[in-house]
Short mmCIF file of C-alpha atoms in Angstrom, two decimals:
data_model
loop_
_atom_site.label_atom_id
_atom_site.label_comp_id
_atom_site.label_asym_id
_atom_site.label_seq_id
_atom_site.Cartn_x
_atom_site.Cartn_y
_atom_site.Cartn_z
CA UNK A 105 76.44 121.57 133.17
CA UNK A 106 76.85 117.94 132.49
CA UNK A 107 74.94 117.05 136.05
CA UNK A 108 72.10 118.63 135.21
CA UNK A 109 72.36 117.60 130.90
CA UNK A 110 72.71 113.70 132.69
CA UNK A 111 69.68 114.52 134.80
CA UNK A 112 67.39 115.95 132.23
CA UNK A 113 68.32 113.12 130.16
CA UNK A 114 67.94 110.66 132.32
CA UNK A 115 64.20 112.08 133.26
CA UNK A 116 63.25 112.10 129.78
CA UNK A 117 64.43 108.34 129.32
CA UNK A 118 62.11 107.05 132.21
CA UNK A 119 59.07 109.39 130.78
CA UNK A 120 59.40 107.78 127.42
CA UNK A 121 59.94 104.49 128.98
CA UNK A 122 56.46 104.94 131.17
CA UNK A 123 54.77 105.76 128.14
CA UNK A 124 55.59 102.73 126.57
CA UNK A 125 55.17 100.77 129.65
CA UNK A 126 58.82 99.71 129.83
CA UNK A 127 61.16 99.39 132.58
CA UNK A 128 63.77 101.94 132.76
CA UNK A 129 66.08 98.98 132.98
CA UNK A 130 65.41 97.67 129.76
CA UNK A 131 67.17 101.19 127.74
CA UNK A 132 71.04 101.20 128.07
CA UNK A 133 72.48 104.92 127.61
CA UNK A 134 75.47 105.66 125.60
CA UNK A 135 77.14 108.71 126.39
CA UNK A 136 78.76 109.50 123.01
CA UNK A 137 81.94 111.40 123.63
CA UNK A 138 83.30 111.77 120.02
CA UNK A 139 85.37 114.64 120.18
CA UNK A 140 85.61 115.56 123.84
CA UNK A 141 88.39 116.10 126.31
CA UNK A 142 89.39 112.93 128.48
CA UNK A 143 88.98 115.60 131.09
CA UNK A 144 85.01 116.08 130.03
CA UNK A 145 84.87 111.85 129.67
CA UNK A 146 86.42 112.06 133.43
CA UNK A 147 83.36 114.53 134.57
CA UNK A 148 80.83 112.01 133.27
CA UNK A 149 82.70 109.35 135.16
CA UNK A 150 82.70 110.76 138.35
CA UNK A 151 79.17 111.06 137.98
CA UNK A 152 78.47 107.34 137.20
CA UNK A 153 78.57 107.23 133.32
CA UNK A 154 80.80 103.85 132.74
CA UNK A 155 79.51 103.53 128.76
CA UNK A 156 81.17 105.46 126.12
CA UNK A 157 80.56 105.76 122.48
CA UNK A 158 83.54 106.88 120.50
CA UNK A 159 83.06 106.98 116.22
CA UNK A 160 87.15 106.72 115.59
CA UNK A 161 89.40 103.48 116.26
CA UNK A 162 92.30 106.50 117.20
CA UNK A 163 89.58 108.23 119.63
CA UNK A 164 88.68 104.34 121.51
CA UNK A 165 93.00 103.89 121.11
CA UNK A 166 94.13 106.96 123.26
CA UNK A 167 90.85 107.30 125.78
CA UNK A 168 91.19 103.75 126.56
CA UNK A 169 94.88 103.82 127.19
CA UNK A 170 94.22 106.86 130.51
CA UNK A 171 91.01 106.45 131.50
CA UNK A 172 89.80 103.81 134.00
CA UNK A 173 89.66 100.33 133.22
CA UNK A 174 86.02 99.60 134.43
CA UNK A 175 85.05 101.70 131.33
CA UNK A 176 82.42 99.89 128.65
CA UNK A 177 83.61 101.65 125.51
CA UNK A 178 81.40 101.05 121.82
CA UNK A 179 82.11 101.69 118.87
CA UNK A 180 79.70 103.58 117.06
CA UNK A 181 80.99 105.00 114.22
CA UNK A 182 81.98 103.61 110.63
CA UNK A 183 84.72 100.84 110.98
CA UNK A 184 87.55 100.51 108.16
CA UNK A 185 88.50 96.89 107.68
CA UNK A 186 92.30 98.08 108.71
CA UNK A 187 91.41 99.41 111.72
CA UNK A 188 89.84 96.46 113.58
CA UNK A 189 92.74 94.90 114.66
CA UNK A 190 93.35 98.05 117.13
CA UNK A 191 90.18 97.56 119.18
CA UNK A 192 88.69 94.48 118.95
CA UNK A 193 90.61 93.12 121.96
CA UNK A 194 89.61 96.91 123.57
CA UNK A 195 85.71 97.51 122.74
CA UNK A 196 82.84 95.98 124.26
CA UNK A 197 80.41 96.33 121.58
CA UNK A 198 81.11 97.66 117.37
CA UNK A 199 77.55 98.97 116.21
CA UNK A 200 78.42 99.32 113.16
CA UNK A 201 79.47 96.81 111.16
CA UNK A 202 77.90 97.07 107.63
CA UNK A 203 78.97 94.51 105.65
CA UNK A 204 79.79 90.50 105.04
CA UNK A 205 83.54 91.91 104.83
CA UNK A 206 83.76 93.71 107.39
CA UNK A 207 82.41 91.17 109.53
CA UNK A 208 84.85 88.84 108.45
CA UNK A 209 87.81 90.88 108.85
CA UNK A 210 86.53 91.49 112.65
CA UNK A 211 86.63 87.57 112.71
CA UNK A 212 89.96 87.06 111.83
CA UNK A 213 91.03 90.06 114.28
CA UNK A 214 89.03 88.54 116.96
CA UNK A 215 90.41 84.66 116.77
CA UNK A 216 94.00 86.60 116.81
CA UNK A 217 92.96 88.05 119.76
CA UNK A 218 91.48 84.94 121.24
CA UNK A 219 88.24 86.94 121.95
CA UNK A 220 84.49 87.00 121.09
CA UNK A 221 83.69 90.11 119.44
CA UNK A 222 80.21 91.11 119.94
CA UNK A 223 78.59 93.37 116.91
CA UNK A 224 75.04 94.86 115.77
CA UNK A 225 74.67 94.67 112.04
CA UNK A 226 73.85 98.31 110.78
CA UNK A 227 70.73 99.33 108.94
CA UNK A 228 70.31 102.41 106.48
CA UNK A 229 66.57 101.84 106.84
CA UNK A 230 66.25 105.10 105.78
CA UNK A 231 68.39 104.52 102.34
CA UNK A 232 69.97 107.44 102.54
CA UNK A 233 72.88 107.91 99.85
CA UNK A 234 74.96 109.54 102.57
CA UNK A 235 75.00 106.51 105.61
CA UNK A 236 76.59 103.47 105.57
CA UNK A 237 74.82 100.18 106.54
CA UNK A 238 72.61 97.19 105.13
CA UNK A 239 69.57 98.01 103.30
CA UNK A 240 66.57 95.86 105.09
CA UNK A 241 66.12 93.18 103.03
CA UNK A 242 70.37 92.22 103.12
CA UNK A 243 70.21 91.95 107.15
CA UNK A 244 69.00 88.21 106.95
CA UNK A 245 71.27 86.60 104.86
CA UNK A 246 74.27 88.45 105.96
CA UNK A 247 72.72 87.33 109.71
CA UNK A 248 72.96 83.68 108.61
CA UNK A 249 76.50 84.29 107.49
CA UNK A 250 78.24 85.28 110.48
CA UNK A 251 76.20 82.65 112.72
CA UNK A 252 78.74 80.32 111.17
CA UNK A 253 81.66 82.33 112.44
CA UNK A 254 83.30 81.11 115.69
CA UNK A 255 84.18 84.45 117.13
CA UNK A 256 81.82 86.77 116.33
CA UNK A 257 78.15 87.10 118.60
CA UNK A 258 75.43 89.34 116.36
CA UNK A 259 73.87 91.03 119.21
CA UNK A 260 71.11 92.78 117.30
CA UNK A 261 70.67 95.88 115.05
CA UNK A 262 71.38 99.67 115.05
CA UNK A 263 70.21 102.26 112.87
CA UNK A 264 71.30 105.99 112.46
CA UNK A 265 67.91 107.80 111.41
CA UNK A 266 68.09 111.26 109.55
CA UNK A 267 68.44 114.29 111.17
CA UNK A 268 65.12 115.89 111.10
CA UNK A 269 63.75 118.89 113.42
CA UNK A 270 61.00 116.85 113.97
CA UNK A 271 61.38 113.55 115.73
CA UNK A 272 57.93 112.17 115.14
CA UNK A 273 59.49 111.85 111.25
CA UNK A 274 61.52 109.23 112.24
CA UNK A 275 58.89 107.15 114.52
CA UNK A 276 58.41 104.62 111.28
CA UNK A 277 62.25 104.39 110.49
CA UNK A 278 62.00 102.84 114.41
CA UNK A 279 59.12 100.84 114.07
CA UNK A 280 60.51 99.24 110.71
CA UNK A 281 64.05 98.11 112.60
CA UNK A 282 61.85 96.89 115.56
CA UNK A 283 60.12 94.44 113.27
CA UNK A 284 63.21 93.35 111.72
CA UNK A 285 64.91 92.53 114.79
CA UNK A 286 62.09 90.86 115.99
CA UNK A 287 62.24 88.50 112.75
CA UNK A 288 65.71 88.16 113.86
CA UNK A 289 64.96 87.26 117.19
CA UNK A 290 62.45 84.81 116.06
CA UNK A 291 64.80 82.95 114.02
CA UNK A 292 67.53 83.13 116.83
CA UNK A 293 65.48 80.77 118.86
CA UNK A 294 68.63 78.33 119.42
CA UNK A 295 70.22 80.80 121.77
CA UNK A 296 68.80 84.71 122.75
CA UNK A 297 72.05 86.38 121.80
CA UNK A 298 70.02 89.19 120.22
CA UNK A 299 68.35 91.67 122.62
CA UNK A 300 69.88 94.77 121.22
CA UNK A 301 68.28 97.19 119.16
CA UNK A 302 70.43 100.84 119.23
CA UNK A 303 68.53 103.49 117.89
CA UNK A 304 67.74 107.44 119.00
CA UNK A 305 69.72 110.20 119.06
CA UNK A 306 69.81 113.02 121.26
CA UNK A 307 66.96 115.01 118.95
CA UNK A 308 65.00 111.32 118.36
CA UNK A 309 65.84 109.25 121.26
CA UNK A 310 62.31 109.66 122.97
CA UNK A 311 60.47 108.55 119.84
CA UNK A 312 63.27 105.58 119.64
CA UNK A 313 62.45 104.67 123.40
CA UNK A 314 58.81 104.40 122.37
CA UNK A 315 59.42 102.29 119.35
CA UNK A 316 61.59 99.36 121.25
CA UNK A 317 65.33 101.28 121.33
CA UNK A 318 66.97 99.02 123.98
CA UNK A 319 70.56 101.19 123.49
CA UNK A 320 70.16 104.82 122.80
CA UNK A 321 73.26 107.09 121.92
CA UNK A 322 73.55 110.73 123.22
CA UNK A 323 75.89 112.69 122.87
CA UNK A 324 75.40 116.38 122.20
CA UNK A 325 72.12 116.04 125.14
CA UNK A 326 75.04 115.20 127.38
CA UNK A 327 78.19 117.29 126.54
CA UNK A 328 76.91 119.81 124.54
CA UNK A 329 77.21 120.98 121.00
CA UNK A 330 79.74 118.99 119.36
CA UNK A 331 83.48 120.76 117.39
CA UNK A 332 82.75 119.77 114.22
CA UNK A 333 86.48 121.32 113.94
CA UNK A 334 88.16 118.17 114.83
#
């Protein structure tokens, strides 16, 4: 099952890439394993997945400790302040940090560590009461904040859209965090730390591909329906 999920998913990644005229090269997949079996992360391994996106600090904690070392793991769920001192040292990339204190906290943990932490600042473009994130017009300034930090690199922006049956609902929610991190970019001309944009789901992705996504997360497209027991 997971061949053939990684091989539809991977066709449908280079179909939406050729219809925006991208590279295939320039969309990173994220095999979101939230809630799966180290034995189902192992599958996925053997078969050349080497980036995993976990949404708990405990999840990242005990995959990370018996699975290979090579592994790229991200953080893609919401981060509690006292949790980042358990995987900054361990995660390649947090997309979801969501606030100026949050940010600092994963300073502080980082200089501990003596590591760079690299981050995407979250945006609820969507405002919806029931995500976390910066609304669009907070990303700048909180941007210009953590530029002064020493041990944090803003990579770019992610965004989790709404959940809609639909994905062609969401193509604006896209196109409004492409702009924005293309106002970042613009102002990041001193260095091009920020070529990340993480958008698209497993029912979205597509649409996300076509609007700029340069990171897409999929999860249930790759191991199935998730156990929302856990």
């Amino acid at each position: 099952m997971l061949r053939e999920n990684l091989e539809s998913v991977e066709a449908k990644i280079q179909a939406a890439c050729d219809r925006a005229g991208r590279k295939r090269d320039e969309v990173t997949l994220i095999a979101v394993s939230k809630t799966k079996p180290v034995s189902m992360l192992k599958e996925a391994y053997d078969l050349g997945v080497r980036i995993f996106g976990e949404n708990k600090v405990q999840e990242i904690r005990d995959k990370y400790e018996v699975l290979p070392k090579d592994i790229e793991w991200h953080m893609i769920g919401h981060l509690q302040t006292n949790k980042v001192k358990y995987i900054v040292d361990k995660v390649k990339l947090i997309h979801s940090v969501d606030s100026l204190k949050l940010a600092e906290t994963i300073e502080k943990e980082a200089e501990k560590h003596n590591c760079i932490s690299d981050i995407l600042l979250e945006v609820n473009v969507a405002e919806e009461e029931s995500k976390f994130g910066l609304k669009t017009d907070e990303v700048l300034p909180v941007y210009e904040k953590i530029l002064q930090y020493s041990h944090i690199n803003v990579r770019g922006l992610m965004t989790i859209a709404p959940f809609v049956e639909n994905p062609e609902k969401n193509r604006a929610i896209f196109a409004d965090l492409h702009k924005l991190y293309v106002d970042i970019k613009e102002k990041n001309i001193d260095n091009d730390t920020v070529s990340i944009l993480s958008m698209g789901m497993t029912n979205d992705y597509e649409v996300a591909i076509e609007e700029g996504a340069t990171m897409v997360r999929i999860g249930t497209g790759i191991f199935g329906a998730r156990d929302y027991s856990i």
